[in-house]
CSV table of C-alpha atoms and ligand atoms in Angstrom, one decimal:
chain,number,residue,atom,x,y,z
W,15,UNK,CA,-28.9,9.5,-0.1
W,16,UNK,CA,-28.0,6.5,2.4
W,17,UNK,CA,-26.1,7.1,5.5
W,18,UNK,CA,-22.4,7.3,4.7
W,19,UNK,CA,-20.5,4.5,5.2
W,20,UNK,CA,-16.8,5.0,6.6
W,21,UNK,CA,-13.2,2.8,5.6
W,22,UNK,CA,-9.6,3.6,6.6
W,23,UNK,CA,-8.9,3.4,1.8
W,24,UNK,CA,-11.3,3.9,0.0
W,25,UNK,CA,-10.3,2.3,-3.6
W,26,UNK,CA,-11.9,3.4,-6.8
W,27,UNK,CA,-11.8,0.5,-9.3
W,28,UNK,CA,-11.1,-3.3,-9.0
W,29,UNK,CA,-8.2,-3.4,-11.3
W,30,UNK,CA,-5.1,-5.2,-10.3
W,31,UNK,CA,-3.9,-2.3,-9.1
W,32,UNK,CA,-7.0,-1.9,-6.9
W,33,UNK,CA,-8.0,-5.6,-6.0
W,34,UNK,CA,-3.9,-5.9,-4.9
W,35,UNK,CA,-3.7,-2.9,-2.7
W,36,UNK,CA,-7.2,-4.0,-1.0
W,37,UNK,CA,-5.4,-7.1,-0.4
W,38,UNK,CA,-1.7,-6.1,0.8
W,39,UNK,CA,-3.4,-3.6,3.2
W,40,UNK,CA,-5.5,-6.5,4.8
W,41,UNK,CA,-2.7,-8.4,5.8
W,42,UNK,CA,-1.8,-5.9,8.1
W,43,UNK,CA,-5.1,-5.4,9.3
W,44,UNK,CA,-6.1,-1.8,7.1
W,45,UNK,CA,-9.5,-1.8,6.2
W,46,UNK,CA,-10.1,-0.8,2.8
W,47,UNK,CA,-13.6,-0.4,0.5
W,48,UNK,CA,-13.8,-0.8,-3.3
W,49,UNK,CA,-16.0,0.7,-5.7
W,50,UNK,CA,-16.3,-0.6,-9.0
W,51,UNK,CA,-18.0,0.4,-12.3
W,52,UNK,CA,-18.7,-3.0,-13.7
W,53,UNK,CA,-20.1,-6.0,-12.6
W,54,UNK,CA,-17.8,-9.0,-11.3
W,55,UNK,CA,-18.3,-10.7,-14.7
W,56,UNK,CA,-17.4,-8.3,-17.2
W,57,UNK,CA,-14.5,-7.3,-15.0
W,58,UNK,CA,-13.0,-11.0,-14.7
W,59,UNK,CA,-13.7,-11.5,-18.2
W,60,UNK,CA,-11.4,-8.5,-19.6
W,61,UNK,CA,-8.5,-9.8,-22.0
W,62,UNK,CA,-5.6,-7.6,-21.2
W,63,UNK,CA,-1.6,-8.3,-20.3
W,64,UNK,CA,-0.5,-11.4,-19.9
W,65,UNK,CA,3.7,-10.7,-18.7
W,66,UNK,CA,4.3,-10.4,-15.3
W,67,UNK,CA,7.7,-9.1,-14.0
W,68,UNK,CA,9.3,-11.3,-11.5
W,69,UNK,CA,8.3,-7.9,-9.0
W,70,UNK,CA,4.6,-8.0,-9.6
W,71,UNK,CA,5.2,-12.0,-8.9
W,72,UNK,CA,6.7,-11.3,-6.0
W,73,UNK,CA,3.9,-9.0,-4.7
W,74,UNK,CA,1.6,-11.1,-5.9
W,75,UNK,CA,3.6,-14.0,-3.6
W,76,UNK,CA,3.3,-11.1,-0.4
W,77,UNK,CA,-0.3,-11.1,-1.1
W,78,UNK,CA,-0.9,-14.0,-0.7
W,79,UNK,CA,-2.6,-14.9,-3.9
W,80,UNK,CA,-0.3,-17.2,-6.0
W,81,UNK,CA,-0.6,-20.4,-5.9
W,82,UNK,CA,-2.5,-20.7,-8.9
W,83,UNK,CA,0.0,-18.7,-10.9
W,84,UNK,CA,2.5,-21.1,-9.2
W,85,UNK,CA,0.9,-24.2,-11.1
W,86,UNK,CA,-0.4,-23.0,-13.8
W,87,UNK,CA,2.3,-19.9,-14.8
W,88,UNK,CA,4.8,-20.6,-17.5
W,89,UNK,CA,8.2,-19.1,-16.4
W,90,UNK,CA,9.7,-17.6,-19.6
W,91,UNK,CA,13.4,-17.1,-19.6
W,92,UNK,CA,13.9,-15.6,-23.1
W,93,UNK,CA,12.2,-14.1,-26.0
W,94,UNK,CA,13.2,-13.9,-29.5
W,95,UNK,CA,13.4,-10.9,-32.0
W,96,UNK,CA,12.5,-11.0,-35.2
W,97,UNK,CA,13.8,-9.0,-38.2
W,98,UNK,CA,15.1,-8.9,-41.5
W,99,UNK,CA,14.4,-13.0,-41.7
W,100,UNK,CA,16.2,-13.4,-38.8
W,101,UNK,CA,15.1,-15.0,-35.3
W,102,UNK,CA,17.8,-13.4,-32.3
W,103,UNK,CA,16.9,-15.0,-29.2
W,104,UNK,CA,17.7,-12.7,-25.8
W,105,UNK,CA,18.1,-14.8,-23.0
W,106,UNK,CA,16.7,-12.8,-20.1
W,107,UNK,CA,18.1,-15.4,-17.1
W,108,UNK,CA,21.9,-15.1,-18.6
W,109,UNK,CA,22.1,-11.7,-19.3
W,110,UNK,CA,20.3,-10.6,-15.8
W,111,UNK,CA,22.3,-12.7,-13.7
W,112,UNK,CA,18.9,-15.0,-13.7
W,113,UNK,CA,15.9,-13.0,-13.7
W,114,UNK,CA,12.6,-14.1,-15.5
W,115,UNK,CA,9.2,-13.5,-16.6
W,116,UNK,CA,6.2,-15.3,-15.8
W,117,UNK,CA,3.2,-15.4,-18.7
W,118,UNK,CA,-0.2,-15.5,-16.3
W,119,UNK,CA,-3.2,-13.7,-18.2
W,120,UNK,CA,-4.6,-10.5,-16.2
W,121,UNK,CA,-7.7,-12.1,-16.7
W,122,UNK,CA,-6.7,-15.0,-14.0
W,123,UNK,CA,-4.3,-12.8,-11.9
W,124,UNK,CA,-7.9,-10.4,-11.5
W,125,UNK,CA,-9.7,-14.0,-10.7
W,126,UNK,CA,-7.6,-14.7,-8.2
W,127,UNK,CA,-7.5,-11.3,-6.3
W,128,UNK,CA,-11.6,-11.5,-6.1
W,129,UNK,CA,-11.6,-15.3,-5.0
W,130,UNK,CA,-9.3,-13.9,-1.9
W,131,UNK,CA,-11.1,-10.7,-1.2
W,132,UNK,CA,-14.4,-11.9,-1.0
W,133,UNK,CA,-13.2,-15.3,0.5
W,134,UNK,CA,-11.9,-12.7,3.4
W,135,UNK,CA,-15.5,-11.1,3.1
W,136,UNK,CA,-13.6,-7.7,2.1
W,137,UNK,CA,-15.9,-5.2,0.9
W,138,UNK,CA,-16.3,-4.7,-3.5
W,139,UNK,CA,-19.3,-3.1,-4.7
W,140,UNK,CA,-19.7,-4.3,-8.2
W,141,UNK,CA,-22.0,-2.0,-10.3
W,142,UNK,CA,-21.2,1.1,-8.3
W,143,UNK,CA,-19.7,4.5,-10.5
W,144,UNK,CA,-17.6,6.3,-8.6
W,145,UNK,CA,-18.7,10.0,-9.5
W,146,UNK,CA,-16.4,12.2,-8.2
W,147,UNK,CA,-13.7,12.6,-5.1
W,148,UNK,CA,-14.7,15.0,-3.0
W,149,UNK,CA,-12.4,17.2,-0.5
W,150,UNK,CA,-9.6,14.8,-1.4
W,151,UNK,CA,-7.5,18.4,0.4
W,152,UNK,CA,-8.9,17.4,3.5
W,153,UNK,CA,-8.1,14.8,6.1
W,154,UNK,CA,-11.6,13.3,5.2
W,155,UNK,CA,-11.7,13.0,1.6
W,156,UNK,CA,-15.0,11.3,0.8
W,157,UNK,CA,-16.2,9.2,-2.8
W,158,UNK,CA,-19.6,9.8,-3.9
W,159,UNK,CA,-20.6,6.4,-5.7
W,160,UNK,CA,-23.8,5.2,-7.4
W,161,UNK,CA,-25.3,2.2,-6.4
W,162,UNK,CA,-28.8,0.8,-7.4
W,163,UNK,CA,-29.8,4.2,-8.8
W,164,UNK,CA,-29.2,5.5,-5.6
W,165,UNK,CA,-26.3,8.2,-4.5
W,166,UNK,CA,-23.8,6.7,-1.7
W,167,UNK,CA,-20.9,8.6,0.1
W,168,UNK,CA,-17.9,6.4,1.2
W,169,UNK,CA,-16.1,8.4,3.9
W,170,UNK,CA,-11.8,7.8,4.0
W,171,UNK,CA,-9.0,8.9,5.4
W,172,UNK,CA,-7.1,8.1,2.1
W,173,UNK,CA,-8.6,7.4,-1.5
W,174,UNK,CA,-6.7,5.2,-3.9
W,175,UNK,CA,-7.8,6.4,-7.5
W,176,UNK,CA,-7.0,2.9,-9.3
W,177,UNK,CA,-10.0,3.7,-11.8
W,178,UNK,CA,-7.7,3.2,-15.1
W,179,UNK,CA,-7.0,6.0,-17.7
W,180,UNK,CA,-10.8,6.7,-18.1
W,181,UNK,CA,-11.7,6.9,-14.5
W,182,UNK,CA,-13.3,9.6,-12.6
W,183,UNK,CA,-10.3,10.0,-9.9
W,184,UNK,CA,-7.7,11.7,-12.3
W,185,UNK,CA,-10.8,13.8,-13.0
W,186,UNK,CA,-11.8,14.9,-9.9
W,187,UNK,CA,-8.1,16.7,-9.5
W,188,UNK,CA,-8.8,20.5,-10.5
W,189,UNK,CA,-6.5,20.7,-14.0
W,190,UNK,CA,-3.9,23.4,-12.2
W,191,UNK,CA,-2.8,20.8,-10.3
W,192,UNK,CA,-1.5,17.9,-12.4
W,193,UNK,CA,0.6,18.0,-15.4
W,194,UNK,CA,-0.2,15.8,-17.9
W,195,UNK,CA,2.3,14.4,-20.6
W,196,UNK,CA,0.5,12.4,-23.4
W,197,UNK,CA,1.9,11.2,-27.2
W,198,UNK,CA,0.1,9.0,-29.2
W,199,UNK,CA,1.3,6.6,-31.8
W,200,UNK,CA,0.2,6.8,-35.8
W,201,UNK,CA,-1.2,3.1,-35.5
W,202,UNK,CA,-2.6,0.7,-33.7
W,203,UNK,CA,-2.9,-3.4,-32.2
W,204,UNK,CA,-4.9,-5.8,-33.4
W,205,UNK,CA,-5.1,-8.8,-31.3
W,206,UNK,CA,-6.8,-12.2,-31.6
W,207,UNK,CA,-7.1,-14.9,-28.9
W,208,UNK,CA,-7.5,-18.2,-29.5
W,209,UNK,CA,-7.3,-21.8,-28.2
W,210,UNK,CA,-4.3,-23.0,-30.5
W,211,UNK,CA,-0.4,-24.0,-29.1
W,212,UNK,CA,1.6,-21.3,-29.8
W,213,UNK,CA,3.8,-21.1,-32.4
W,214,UNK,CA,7.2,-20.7,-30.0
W,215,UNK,CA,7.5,-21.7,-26.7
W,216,UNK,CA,8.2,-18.2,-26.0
W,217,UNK,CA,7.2,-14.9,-27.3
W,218,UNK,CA,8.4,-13.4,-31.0
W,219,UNK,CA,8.4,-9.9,-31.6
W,220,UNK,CA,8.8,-9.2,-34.8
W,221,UNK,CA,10.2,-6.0,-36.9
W,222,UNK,CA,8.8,-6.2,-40.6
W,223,UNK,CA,8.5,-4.1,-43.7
W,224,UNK,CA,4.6,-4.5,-43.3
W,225,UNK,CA,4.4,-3.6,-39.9
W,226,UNK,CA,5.0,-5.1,-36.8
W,227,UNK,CA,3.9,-8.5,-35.4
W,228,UNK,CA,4.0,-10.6,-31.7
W,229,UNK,CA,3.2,-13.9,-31.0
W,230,UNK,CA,2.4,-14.5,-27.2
W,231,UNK,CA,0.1,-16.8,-25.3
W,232,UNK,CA,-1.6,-17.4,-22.4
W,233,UNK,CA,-1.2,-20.8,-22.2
W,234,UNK,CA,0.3,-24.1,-23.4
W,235,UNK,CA,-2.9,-24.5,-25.7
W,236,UNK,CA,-4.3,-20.7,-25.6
W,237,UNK,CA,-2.1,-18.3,-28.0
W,238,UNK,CA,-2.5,-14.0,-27.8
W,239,UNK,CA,-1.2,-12.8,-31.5
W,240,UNK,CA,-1.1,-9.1,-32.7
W,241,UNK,CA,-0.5,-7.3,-35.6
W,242,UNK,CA,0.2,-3.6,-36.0
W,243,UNK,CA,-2.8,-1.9,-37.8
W,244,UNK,CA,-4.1,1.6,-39.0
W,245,UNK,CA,-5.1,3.2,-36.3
W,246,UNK,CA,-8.6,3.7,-38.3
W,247,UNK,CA,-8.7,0.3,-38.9
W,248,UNK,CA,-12.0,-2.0,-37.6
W,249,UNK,CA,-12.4,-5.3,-36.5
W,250,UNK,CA,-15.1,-6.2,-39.0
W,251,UNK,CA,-12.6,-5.3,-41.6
W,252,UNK,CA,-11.1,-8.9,-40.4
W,253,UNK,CA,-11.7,-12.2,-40.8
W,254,UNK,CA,-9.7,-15.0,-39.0
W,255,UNK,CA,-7.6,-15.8,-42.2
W,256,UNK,CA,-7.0,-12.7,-43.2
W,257,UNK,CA,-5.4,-12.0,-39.6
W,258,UNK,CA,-3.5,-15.6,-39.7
W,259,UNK,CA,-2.3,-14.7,-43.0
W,260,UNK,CA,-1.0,-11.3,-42.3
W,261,UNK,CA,0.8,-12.4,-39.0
W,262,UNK,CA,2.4,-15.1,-41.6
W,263,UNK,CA,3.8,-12.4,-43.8
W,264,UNK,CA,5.5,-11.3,-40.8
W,265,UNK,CA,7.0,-13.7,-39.6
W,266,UNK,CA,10.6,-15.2,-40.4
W,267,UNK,CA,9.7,-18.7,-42.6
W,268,UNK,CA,10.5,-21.6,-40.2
W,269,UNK,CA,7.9,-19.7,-37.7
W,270,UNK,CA,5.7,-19.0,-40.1
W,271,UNK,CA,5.8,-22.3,-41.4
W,272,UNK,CA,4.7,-23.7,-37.8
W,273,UNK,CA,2.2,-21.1,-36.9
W,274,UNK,CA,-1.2,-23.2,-36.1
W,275,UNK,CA,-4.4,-21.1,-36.9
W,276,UNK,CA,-7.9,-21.6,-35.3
W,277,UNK,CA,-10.9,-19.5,-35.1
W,278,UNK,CA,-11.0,-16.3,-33.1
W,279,UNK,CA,-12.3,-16.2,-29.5
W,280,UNK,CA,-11.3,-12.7,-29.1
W,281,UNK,CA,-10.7,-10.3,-31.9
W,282,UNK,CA,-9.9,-6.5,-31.0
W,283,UNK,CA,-7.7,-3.0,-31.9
W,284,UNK,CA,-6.3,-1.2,-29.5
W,285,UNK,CA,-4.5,2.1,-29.8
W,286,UNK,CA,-1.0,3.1,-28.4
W,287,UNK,CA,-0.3,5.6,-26.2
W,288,UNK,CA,2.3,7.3,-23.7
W,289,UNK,CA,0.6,9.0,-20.7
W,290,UNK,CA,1.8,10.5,-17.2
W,291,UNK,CA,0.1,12.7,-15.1
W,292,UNK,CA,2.2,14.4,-12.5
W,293,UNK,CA,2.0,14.3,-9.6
W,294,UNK,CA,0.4,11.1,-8.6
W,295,UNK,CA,-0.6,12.2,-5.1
W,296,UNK,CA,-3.1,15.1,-4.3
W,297,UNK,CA,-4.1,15.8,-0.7
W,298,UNK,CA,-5.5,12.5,0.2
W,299,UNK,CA,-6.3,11.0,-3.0
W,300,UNK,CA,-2.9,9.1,-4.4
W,301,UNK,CA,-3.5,7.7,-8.1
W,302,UNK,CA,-2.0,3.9,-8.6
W,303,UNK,CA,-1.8,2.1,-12.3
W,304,UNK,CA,-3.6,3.1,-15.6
W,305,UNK,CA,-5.2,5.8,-13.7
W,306,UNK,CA,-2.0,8.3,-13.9
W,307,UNK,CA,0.0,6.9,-16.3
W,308,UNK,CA,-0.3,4.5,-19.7
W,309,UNK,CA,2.1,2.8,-21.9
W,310,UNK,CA,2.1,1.3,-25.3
W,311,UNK,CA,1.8,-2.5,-24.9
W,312,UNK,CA,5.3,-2.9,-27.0
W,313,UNK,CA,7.1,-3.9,-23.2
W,314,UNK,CA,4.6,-5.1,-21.7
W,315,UNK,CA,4.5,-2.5,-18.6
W,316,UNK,CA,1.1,-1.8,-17.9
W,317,UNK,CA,0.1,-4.4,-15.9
W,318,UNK,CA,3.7,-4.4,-13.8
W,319,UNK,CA,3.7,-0.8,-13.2
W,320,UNK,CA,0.3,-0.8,-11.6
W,321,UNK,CA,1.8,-3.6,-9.6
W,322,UNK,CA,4.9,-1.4,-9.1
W,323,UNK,CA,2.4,1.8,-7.5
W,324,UNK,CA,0.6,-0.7,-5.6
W,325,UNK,CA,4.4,-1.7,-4.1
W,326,UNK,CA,4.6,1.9,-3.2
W,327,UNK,CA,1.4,2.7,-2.1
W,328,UNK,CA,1.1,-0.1,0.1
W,329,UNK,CA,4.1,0.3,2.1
W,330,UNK,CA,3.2,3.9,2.9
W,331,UNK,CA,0.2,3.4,4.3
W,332,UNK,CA,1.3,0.2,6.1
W,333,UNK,CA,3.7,3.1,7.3
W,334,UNK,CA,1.5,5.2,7.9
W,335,UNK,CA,-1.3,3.3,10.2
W,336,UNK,CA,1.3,0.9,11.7
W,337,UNK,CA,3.7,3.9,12.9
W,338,UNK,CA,2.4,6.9,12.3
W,339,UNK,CA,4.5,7.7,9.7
W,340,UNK,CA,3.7,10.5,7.2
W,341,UNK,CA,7.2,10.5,5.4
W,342,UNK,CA,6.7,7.3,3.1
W,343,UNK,CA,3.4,8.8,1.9
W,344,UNK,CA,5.3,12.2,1.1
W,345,UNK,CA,7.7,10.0,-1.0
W,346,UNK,CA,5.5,8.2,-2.9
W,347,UNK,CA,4.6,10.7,-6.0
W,348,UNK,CA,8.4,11.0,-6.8
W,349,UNK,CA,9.6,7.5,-6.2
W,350,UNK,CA,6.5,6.0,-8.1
W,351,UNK,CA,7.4,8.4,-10.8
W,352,UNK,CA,10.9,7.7,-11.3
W,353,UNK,CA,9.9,4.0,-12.3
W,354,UNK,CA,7.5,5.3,-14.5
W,355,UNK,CA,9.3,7.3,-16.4
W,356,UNK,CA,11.8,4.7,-17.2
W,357,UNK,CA,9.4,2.1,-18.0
W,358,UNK,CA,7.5,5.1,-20.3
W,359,UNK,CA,10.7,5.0,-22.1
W,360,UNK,CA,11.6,1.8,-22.9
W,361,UNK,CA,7.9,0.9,-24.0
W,362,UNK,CA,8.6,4.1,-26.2
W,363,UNK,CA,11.9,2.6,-27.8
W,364,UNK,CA,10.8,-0.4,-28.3
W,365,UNK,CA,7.9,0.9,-30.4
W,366,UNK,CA,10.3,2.7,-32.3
W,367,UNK,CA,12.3,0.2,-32.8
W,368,UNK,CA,9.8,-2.1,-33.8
W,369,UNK,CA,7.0,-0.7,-35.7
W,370,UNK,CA,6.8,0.5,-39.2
W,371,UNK,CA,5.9,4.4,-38.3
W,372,UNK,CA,6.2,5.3,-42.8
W,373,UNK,CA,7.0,4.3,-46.0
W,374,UNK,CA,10.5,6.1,-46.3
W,375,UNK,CA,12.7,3.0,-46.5
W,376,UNK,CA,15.4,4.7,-45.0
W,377,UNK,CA,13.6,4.3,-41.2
W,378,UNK,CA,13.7,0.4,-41.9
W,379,UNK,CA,17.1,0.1,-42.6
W,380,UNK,CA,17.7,1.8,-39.8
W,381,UNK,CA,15.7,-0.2,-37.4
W,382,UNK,CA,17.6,-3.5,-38.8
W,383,UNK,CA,20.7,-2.0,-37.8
W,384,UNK,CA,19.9,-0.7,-34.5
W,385,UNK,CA,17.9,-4.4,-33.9
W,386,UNK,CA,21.8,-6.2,-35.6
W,387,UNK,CA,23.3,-4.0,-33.3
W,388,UNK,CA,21.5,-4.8,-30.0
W,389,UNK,CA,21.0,-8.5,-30.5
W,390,UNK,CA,24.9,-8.8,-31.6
W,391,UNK,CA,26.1,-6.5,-28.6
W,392,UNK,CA,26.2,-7.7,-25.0
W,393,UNK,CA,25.7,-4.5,-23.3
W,394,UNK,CA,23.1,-4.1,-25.9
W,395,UNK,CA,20.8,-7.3,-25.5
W,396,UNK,CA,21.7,-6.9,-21.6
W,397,UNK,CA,20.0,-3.2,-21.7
W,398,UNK,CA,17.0,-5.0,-23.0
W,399,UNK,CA,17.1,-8.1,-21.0
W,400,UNK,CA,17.1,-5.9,-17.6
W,401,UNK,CA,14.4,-3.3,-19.0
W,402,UNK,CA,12.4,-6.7,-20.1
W,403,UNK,CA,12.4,-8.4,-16.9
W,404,UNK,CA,11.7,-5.3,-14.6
W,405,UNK,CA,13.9,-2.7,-12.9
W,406,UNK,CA,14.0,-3.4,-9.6
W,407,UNK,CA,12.0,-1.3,-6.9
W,408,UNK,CA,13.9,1.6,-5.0
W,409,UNK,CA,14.3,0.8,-1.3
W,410,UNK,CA,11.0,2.0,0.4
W,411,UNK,CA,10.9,2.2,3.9
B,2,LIG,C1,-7.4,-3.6,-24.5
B,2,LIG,C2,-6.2,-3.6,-23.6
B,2,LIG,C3,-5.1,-4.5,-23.8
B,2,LIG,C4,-4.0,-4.4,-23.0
B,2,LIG,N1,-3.0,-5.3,-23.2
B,2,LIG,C5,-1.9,-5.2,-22.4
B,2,LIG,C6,-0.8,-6.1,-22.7
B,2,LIG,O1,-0.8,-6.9,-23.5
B,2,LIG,N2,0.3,-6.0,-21.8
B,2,LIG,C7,0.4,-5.1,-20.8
B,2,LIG,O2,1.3,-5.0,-20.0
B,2,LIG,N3,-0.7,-4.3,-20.6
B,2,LIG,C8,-1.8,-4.3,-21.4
B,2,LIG,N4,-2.8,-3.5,-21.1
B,2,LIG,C9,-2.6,-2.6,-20.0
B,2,LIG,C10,-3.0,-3.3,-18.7
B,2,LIG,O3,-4.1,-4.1,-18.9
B,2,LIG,C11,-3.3,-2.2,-17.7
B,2,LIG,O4,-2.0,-1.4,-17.5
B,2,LIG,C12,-3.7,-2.7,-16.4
B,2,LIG,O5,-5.0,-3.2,-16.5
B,2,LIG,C13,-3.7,-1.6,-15.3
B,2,LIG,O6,-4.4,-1.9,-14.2
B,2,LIG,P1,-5.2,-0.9,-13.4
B,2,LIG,O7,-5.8,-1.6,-12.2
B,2,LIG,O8,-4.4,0.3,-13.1
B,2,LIG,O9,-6.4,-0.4,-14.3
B,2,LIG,P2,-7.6,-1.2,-15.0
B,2,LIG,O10,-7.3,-2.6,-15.2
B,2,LIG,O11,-8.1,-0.4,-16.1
B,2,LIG,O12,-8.7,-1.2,-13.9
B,2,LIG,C14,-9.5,0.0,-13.6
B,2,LIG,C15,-10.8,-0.4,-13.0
B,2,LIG,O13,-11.5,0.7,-12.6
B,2,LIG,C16,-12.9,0.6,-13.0
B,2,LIG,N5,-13.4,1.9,-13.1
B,2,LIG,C17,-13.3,2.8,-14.1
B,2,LIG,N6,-14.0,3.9,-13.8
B,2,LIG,C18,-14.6,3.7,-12.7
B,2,LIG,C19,-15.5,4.5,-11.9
B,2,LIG,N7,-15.9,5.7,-12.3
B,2,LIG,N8,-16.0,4.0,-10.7
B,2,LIG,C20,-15.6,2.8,-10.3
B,2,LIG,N9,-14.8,2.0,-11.1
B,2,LIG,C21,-14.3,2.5,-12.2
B,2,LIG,C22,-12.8,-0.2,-14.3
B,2,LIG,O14,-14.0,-0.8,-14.6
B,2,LIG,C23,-11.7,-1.2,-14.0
B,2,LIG,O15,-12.2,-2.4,-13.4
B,2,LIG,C24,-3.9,-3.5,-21.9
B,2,LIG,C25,-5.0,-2.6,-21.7
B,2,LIG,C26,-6.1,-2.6,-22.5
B,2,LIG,C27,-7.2,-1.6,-22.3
């Protein structure tokens, strides 16, 4: 083994939820490390979320890192629900007293975090396994890596465990001290990308006796579709037209009629799931993002909630080497949590709402009323709207 290197954070994965600590905690001068399983390649080239709350665009404004997203962003202020033939459109800006959403792919949010790390010569080891967390009850919790075949040890006074749902962090906790909370869904997504306008200039979701459906996009000329599949289901059961078909069995005619097919860049299933593990701080190792909790994609949460730790977590360590503060880093678990939570739940009811979950015809009449219901209601589309857009973060400080 090398000699052990030494950082103020240690972060284990360059996520957004680890690539946007690194950078909020260099603006005030905290010197962090990352270590990261994959190469920069792979990691850039991931096609993941593509919503951002106008929270995460504000952090990502604090950091430093938006301009891009500034010109090339599309600022969405509605989105339509589809059911029983019927297009309902929610207007997010009226009923939230003019909040938004802004579509930027994870894929260039994660671009731009990398350009400004290593543009600031901030430390990512690409291609380096975190193994385990070691003495994370200490004050010198320590990450032992792997790097060229070769064992390092990353000495910290704090470790961020941003390593997603699979990482090691989570791992490293003995299992008597987290709770872990986990439901999975009876199906699963299908998704295709490809380079053709999408079919609305904002995003369907769509409720429909053959399952569910959502047309999204990345860009003006880039569209992100999915339909709800078995969860057993493969990609090489699917060719392009038998996606663009199904997706046009599910959608109300006029959209159907106008959806514009092309051949697939990206095909690919992913299952649904509801995750928390409690509590998200252990010793000296604090979990951020994917790595303690995981929603179904239905609300489009993932991505902001790591962004909504990472609001958190920044601030108490900011706290905590600017002042000497120990009290915001006390708070974080249960404050974190309580966003969580809420965000676990609307993902959840909007899956319910939306999917088809069996055959008994009785659960989709239901869902049309409960979807007539809170598109016809004002305190019923406004209970959406401010769940869609992002419920604001508690007062940290
Ligand atoms: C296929 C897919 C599609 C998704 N689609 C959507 C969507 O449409 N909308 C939405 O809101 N959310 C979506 N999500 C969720 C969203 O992408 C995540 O919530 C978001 O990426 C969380 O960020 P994170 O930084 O916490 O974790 P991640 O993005 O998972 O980053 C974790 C990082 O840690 C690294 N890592 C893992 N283990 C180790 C280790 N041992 N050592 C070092 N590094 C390690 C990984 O390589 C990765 O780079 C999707 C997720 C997946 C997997």
């Amino acid at each position: 083994m090398n000699k052990p290197q030494r950082t103020q954070v240690g972060i284990i994965g360059s996520g957004p939820a680890g690539l946007l600590l690194a950078q909020l905690l260099s603006r005030h001068g905290i010197d962090s490390v990352i270590v990261e399983r994959q190469s920069r390649a792979h990691v850039e080239a991931r096609i993941r979320a593509g919503v951002l709350e106008q929270g995460t665009v504000a952090l990502l404004r604090e950091a430093g890192v938006s301009q891009r997203m500034e010109r090339e962003g599309l600022v969405h202020e509605g989105i339509t629900l589809a059911f029983a033939g019927r297009r309902e459109r929610i207007d997010l800006r009226k009923l939230t007293g003019g909040s938004t959403v802004m579509i930027y792919g994870q894929t260039e949010l994660t671009r731009d975090l990398i350009n400004a790390r290593l543009a600031a010569n901030g430390a990512i080891h690409f291609e380096s396994p975190a193994l385990v967390v070691e003495d994370y009850l200490s004050e010198q919790p320590r990450i032992v890596y792997e790097q060229n075949g070769q064992q390092q040890e990353l000495h910290c006074d704090f470790v961020a465990g941003c390593d997603g749902y699979h990482g090691v962090a989570r791992q490293s906790v003995s299992a008597d001290k987290l709770q872990v909370f986990e439901k999975l869904y009876p199906f699963g997504w299908l998704g295709i990308l490809a380079d053709v306008p999408p079919v609305d200039h904002e995003l369907i979701y769509a409720n429909h006796e053959r399952g569910f459906a959502l047309c999204s996009m990345r860009s003006p000329t880039r569209s992100r579709y999915y339909v709800q599949c078995a969860l057993d289901d493969k990609v090489e059961n699917w060719s392009d037209d038998a996606f663009w078909n199904e997706l046009r069995r599910r959608l109300p005619a006029e959209s159907a009629a106008q959806l514009i097919s092309g051949p697939r860049l990206e095909m690919s299933i992913a299952p649904l799931r509801s995750f928390v593990a409690e509590p998200m701080r252990v010793g000296r190792l604090f979990l951020a993002g994917d790595a303690a909790h995981i929603v179904p994609p239905t609300g489009a949460k993932g991505l902001n909630l790591a962004g909504s730790d990472v609001f958190y977590l920044s601030r108490a360590l900011i706290a905590y080497y600017g002042e000497g503060r120990t009290d915001l880093l006390d708070r974080y678990s249960a404050t974190a949590l309580r966003r969580v939570w809420k965000a676990i739940r609307f993902s959840w009811w909007l899956t319910s709402l939306m999917h088809k979950f069996d055959d008994d015809p009785i659960n989709h009449r239901l869902q049309v009323a409960e979807l007539d219901y809170v598109t016809g209601s004002v305190a019923g589309s406004t209970a959406l709207a401010e769940n869609y857009v992002g419920l604001p973060f508690e007062k940290f400080e």
